[in-house]
CSV table of C-alpha atoms in Angstrom, one decimal:
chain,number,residue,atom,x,y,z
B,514,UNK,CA,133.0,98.5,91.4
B,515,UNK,CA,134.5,95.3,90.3
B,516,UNK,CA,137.3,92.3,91.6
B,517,UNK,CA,138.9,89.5,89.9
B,518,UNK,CA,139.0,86.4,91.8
B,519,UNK,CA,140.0,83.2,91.0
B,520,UNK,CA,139.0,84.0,87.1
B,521,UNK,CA,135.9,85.6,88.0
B,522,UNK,CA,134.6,88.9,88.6
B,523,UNK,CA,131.3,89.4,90.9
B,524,UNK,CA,130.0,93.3,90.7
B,525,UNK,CA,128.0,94.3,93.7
B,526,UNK,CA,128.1,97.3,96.2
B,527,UNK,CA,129.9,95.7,98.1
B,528,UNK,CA,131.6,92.7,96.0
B,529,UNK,CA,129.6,89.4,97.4
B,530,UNK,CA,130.6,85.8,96.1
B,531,UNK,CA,128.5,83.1,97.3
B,532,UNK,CA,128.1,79.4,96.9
B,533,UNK,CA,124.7,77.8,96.1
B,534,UNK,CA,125.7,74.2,95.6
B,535,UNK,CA,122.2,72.8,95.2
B,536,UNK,CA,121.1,75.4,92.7
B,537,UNK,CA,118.6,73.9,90.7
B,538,UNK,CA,117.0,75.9,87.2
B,539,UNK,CA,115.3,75.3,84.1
B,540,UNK,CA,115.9,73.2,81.2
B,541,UNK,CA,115.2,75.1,77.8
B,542,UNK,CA,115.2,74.3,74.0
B,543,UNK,CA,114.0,75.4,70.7
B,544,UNK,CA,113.4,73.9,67.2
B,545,UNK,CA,113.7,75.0,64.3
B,546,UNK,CA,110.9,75.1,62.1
B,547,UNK,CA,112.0,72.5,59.2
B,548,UNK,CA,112.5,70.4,62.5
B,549,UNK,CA,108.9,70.0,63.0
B,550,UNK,CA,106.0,67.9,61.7
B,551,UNK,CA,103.7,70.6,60.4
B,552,UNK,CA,106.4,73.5,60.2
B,553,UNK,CA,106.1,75.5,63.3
B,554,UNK,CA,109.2,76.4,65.3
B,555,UNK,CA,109.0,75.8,69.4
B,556,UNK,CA,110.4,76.9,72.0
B,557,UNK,CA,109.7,76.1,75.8
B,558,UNK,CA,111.3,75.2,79.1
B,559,UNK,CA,110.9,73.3,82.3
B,560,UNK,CA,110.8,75.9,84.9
B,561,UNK,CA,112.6,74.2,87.7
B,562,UNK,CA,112.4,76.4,90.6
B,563,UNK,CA,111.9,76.1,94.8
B,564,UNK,CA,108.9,76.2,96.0
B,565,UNK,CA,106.3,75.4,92.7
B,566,UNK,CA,103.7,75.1,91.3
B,567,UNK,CA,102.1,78.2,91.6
B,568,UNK,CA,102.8,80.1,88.0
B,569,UNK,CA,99.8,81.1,85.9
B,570,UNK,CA,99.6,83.0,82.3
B,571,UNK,CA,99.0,86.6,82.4
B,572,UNK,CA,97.8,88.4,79.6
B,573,UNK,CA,98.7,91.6,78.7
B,574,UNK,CA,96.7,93.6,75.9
B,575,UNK,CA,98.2,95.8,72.9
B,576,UNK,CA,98.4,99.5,74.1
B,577,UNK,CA,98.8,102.8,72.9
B,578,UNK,CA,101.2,105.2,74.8
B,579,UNK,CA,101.9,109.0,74.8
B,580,UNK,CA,104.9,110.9,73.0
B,581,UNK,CA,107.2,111.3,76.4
B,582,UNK,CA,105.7,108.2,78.5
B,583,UNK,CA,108.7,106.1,80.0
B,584,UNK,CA,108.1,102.3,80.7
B,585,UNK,CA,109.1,101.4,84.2
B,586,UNK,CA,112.1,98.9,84.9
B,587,UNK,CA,111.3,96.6,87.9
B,588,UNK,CA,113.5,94.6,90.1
B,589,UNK,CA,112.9,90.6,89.4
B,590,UNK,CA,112.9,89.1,92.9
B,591,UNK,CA,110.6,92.4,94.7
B,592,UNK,CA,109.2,93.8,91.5
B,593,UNK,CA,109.8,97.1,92.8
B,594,UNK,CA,110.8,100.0,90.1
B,595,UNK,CA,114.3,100.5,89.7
B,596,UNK,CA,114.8,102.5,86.5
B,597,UNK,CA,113.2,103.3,83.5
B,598,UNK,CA,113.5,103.3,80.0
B,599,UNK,CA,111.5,105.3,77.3
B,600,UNK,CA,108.3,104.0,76.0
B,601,UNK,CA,107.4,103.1,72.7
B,602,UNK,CA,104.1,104.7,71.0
B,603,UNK,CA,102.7,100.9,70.6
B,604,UNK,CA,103.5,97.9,71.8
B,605,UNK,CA,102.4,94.3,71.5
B,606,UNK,CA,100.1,92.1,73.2
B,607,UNK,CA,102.0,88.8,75.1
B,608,UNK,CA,101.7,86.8,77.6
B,609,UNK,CA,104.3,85.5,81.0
B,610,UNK,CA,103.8,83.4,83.4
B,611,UNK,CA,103.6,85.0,86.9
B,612,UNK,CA,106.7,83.8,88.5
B,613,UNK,CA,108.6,83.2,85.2
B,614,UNK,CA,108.9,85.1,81.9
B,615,UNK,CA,107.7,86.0,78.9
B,616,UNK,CA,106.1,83.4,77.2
B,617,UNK,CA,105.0,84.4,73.7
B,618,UNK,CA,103.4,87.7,71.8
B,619,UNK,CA,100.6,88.4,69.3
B,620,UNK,CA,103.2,87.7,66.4
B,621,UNK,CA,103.9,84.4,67.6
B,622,UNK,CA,107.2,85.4,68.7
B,623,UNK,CA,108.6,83.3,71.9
B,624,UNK,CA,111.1,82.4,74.7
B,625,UNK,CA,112.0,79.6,76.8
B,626,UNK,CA,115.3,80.1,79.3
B,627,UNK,CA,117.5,78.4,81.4
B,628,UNK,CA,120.3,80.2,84.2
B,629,UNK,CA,124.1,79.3,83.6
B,630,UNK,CA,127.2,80.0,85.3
B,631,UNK,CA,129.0,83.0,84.1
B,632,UNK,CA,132.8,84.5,85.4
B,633,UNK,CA,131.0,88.0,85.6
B,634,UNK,CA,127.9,88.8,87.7
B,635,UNK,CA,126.3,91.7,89.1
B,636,UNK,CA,123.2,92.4,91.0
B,637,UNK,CA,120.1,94.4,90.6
B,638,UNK,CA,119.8,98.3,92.0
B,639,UNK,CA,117.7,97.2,94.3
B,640,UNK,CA,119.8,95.2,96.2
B,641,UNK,CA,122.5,97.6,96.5
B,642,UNK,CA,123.6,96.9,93.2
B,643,UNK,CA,124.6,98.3,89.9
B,644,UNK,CA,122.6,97.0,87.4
B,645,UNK,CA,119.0,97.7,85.7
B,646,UNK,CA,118.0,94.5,83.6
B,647,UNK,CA,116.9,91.2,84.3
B,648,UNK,CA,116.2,88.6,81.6
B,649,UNK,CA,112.8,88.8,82.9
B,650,UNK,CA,112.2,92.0,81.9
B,651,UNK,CA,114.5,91.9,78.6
B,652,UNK,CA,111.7,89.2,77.5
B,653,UNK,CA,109.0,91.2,78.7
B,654,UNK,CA,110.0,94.5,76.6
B,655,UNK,CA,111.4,91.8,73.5
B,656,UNK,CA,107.3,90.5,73.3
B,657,UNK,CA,106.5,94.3,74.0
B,658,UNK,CA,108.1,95.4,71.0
B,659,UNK,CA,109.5,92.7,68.7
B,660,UNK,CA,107.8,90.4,65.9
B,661,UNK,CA,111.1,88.4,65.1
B,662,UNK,CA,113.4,86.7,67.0
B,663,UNK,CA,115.9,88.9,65.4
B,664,UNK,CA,114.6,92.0,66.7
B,665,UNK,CA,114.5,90.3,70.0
B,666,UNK,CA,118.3,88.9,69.9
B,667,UNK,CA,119.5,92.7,69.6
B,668,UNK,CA,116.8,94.6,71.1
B,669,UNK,CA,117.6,93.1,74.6
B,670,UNK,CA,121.1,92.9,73.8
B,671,UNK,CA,121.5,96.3,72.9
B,672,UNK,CA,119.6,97.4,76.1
B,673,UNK,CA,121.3,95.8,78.8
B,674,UNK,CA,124.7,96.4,77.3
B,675,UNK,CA,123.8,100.5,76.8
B,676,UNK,CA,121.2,100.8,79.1
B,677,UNK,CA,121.9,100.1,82.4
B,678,UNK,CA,123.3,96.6,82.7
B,679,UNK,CA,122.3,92.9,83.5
B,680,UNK,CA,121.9,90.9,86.6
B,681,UNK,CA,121.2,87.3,86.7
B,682,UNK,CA,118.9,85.4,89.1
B,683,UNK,CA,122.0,86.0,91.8
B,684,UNK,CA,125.3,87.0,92.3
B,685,UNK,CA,126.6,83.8,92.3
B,686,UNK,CA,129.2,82.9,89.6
B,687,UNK,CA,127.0,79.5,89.7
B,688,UNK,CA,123.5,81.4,88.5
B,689,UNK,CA,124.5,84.8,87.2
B,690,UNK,CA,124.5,84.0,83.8
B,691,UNK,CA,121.5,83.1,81.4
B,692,UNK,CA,120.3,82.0,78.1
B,693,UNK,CA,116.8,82.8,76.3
B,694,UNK,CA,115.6,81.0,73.5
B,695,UNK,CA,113.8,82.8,71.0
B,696,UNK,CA,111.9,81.8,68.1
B,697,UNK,CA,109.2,83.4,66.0
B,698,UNK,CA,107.6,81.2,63.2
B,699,UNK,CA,110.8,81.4,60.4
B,700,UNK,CA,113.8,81.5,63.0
B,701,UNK,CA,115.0,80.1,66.0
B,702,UNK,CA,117.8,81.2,68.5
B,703,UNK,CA,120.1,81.1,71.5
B,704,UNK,CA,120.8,84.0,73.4
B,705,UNK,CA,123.4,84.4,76.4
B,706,UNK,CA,123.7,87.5,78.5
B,707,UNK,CA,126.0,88.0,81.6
B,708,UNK,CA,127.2,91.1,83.3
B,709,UNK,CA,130.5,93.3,82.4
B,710,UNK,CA,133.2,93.9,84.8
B,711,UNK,CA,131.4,97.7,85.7
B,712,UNK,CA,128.6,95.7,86.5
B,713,UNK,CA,126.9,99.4,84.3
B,714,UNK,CA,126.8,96.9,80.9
B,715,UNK,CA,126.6,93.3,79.5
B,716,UNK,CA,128.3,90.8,77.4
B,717,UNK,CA,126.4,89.1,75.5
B,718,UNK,CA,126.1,86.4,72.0
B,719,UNK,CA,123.4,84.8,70.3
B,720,UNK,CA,123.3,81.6,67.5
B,721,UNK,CA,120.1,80.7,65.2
B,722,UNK,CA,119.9,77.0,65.2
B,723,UNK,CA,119.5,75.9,61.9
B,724,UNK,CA,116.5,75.4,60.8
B,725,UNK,CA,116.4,71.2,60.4
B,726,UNK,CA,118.1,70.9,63.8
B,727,UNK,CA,116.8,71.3,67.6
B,728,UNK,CA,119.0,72.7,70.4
B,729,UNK,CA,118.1,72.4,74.2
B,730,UNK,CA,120.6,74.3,77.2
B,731,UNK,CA,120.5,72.4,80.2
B,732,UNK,CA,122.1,75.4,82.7
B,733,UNK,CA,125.0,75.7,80.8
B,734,UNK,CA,125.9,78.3,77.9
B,735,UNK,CA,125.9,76.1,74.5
B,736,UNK,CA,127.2,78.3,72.5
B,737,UNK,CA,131.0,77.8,71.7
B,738,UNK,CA,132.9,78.7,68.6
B,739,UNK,CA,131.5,81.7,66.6
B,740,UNK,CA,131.3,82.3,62.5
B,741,UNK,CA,131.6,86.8,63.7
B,742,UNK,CA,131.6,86.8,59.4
B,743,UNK,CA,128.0,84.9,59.7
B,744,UNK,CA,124.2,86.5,60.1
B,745,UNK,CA,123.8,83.1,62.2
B,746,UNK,CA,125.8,84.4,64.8
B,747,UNK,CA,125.7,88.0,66.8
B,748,UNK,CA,128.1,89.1,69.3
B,749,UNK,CA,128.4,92.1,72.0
B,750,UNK,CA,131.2,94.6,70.6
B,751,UNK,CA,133.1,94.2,74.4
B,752,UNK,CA,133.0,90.6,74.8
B,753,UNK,CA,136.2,89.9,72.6
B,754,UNK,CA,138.1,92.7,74.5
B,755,UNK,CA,136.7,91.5,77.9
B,756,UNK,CA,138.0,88.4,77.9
B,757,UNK,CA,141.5,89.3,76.0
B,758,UNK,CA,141.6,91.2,79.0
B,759,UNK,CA,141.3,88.6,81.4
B,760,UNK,CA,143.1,85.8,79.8
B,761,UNK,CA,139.9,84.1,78.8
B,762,UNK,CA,140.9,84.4,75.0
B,763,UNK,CA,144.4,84.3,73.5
B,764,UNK,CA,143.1,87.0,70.7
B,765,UNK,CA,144.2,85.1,67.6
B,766,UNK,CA,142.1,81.6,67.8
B,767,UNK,CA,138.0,81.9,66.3
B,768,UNK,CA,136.1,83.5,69.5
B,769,UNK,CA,134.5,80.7,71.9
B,770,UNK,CA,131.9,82.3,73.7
B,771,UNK,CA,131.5,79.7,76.1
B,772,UNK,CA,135.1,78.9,76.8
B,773,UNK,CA,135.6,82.8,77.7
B,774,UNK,CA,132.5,83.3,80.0
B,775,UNK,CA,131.3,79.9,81.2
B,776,UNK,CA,132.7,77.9,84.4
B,777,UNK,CA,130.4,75.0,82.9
B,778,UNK,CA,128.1,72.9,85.0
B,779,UNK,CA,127.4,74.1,88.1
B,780,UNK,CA,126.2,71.7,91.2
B,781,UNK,CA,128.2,68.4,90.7
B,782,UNK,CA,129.8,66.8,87.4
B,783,UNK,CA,127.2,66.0,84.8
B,784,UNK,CA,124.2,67.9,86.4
B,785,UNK,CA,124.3,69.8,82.9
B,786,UNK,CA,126.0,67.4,80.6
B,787,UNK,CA,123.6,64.6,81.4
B,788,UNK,CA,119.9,66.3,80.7
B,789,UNK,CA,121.8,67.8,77.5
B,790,UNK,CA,122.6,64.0,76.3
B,791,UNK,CA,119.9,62.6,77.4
B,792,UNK,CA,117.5,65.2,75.4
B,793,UNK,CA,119.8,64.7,71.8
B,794,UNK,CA,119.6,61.0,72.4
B,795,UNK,CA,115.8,60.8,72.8
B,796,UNK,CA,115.0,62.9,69.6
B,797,UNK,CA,118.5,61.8,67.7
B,798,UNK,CA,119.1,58.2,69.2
B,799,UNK,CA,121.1,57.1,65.7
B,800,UNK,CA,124.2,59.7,67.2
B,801,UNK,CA,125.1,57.6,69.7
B,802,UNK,CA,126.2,60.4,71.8
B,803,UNK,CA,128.3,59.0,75.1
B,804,UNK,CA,126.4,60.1,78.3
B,805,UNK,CA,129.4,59.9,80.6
B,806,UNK,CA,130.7,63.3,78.6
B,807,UNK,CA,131.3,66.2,81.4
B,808,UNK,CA,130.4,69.9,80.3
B,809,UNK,CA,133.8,72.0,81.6
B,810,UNK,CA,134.7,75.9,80.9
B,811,UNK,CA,137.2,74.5,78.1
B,812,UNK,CA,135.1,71.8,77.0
B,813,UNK,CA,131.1,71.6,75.7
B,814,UNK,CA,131.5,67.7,75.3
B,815,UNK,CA,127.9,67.8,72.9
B,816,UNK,CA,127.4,69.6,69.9
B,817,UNK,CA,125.3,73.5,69.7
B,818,UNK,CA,122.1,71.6,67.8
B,819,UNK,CA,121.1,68.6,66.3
B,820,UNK,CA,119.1,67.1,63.8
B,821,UNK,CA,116.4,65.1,64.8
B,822,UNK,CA,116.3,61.1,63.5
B,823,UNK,CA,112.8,62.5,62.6
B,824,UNK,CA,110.3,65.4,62.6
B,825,UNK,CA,109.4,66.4,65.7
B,826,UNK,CA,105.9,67.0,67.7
B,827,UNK,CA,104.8,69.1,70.4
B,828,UNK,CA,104.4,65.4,71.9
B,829,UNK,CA,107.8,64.5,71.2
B,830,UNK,CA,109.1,67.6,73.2
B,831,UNK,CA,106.4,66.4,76.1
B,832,UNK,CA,108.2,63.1,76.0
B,833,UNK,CA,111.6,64.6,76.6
B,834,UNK,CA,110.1,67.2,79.7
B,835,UNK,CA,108.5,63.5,81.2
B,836,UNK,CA,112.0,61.9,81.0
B,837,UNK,CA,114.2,61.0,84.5
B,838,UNK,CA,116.3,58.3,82.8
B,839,UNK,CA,113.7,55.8,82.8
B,840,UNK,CA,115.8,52.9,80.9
B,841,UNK,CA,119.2,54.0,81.4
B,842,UNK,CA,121.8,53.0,83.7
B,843,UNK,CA,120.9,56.6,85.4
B,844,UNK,CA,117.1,55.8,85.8
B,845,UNK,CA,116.0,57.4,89.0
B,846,UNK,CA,113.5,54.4,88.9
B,847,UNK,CA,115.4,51.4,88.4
B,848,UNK,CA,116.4,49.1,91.5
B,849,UNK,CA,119.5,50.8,92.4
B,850,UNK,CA,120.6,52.9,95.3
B,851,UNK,CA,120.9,55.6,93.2
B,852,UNK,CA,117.0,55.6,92.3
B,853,UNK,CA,114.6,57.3,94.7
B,854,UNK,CA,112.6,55.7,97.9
B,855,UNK,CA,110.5,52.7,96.3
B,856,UNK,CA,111.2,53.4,92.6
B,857,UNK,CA,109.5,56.3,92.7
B,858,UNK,CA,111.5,59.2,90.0
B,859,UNK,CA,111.4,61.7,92.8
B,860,UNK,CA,115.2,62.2,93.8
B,861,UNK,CA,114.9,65.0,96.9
B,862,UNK,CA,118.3,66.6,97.0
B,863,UNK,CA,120.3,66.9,100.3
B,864,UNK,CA,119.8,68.7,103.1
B,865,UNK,CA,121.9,71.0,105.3
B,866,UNK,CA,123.1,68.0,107.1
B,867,UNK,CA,124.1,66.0,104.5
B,868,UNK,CA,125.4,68.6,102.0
B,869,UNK,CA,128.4,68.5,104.9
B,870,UNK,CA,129.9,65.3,103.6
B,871,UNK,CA,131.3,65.1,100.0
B,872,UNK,CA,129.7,62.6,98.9
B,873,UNK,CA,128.8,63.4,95.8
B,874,UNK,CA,125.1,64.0,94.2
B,875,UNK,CA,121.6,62.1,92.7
B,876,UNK,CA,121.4,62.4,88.5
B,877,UNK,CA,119.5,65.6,87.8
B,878,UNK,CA,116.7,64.7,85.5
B,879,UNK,CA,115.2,66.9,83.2
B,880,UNK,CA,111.9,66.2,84.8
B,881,UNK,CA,112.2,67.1,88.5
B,882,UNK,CA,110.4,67.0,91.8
B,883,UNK,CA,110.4,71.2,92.0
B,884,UNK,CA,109.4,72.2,88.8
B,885,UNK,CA,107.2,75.1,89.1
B,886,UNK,CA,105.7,74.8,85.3
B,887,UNK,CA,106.6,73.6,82.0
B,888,UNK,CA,105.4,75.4,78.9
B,889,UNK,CA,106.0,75.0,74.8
B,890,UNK,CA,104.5,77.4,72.2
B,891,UNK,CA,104.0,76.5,68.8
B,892,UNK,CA,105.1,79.5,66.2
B,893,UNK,CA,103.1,78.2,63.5
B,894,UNK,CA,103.6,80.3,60.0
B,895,UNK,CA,99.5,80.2,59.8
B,896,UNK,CA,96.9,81.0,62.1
B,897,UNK,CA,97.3,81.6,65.8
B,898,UNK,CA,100.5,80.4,67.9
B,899,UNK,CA,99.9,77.9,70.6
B,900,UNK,CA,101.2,77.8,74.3
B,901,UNK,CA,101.2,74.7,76.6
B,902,UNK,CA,101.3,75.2,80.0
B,903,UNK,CA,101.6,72.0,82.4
B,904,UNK,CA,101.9,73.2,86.4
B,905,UNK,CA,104.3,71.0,88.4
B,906,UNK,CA,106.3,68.4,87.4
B,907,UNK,CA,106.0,67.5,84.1
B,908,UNK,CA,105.9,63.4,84.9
């Protein structure tokens, strides 16, 4: 069951479109392994939910399964079973974090992710819903069953658009979207997923950032124009007819994923467009980028990728996760009204009460008071991978 409403289409039994104007989620990115000082690709997120820390690592061991066995499907928000899929005779060891996602596998192949607004939602089958797959559990059968980022890119893809459909973390236009960043130690990519107007399916497109270059999404999808002739880019077989459908697309200009699917950043003007300049000016200061850029459905205002002004650390990407603005005119601890009680970087956002009157909203820095955990693994080409995990805020 499906509606169109003001450009976009919410899929529930029955359709439910809600606002969640203080939505606050992860900031992601991944590098590509000529990026890096010792050649290892990384990938990693700030994990910026309600209510943290209280994520750990989990680690799941290599298995062996029986001709016939079916691997369960489980709701994201109850963990309940809600479908299942058939099972694999082997699959991987990994690891996830307990109230995030996958985190990385025994081949060294990774995510990191970040919810964005999307004009089609749907929600899960166990909330009265249509649909089977949650990025959670697309990363958690991708480290299952994958040892490229490739393989990942169109394993999930491939299930949620023929095998029962995708839900995001709600039914909100704002948060039913996502993107997953996937790299394994030779490649590194962007993938975005959203639901299909049955609600039964997905849409969905993926980019490899170039190997010299870094790429971070800050809540927003990132990727925009698309080379369909390239093996850089990978595209859904519906999403071009989906949105010639619903105007989204004239049919004749080079398919913009973004522009067709996106409403942009969600919350207030520059809660995306901000963390993504801030992040490319830190690691690529010589651009010059101008932070007063918005993020719209028409308009990504910063470029997919960078490169970097110079090889980049694991400690260079720690810098970034640290950062509120700290010597900017944004700093959330400068002495400004606009910084938090006593300089301190911890910006609380509004209430009930004061969400009544439009008065705008506090810079959303990439480091931020709810993060529940930030991670970054290391794909190196040698040896073992490596995974950072820092509970709480990463400042």
């Amino acid at each position: 069951m499906w509606s169109l409403c003001r450009t976009v289409v919410a899929v529930t039994l029955p359709v439910v479109v809600l606002a969640k104007p203080l939505a606050d989620h992860c900031t992601g990115v991944v590098v590509g392994p000529k990026a890096t000082v010792d050649g290892s690709s990384l990938v990693g997120q700030t994990n910026d939910a309600e209510g943290g820390p209280g994520s750990s690592l989990v680690f799941v061991p290599t298995k062996e399964h029986a001709a016939g066995n079916l691997r369960p499907i489980l709701d994201q928000e109850t963990g309940v079973q809600i479908g299942s899929i058939p099972q694999v005779a082997h699959t991987f060891a990994y690891t996830y974090a307990t109230l995030g996602y996958g985190v990385m596998n025994e081949h060294k192949l990774a995510f990191g992710e970040s919810t964005c607004s999307a004009r089609i939602t749907a929600s899960s089958l166990a909330h009265n819903g249509t649909a089977l797959f949650s990025n959670k559990e697309l990363t958690h059968i991708a480290l299952e069953r994958c040892s490229s980022a490739r393989c990942a890119v169109a394993l999930m893809g491939n299930l949620a658009e023929n095998q029962g459909g995708f839900y995001g973390e709600s039914n909100d236009v704002n948060t039913g979207g996502e993107a997953l960043l996937v790299a394994d130690p030779a490649e590194a990519w962007v993938f975005h997923i959203l639901a299909d107007p049955t609600g039964k399916s997905a849409i969905w497109a993926a980019q490899r950032v170039p190997n010299d270059h870094v790429s971070w999404v800050p809540n927003t999808f990132v990727i925009r124009e698309m080379d369909l002739s390239s093996d850089a880019f990978m595209l859904s077989p519906n999403a071009a007819a989906v949105a010639k459908e619903f105007g989204w697309w004239d049919g004749k200009s080079r398919f913009n994923f973004a522009r067709a699917f996106s409403l942009g950043e969600y919350s207030n003007p520059h809660y995306s467009s901000r963390r993504l300049w801030r992040a490319f000016d830190l690691l690529a200061p010589s651009l010059r980028l101008d932070p007063s850029f918005e993020i719209t459905d028409v308009d990504g205002a910063y470029p997919f990728s960078v490169k970097p002004d110079h090889l980049l650390s694991t400690s260079d990407i720690f810098r970034v996760f640290r950062d509120y603005y700290e010597g900017t005119p944004f700093s959330l601890v400068g002495d400004t009204p606009a910084a938090g009680p006593f300089n301190s970087p911890l910006r609380v956002a509004a209430g009930d009460s004061e969400a009544e009157v439009p008065t705008g909203g506090w810079e959303r820095p990439i480091s931020i008071y709810r993060t529940d955990y930030a991670v970054l693994s290391a794909c190196h080409p040698e040896g073992h991978g490596l995974v950072w995990l820092a509970p709480h805020t990463p400042h």
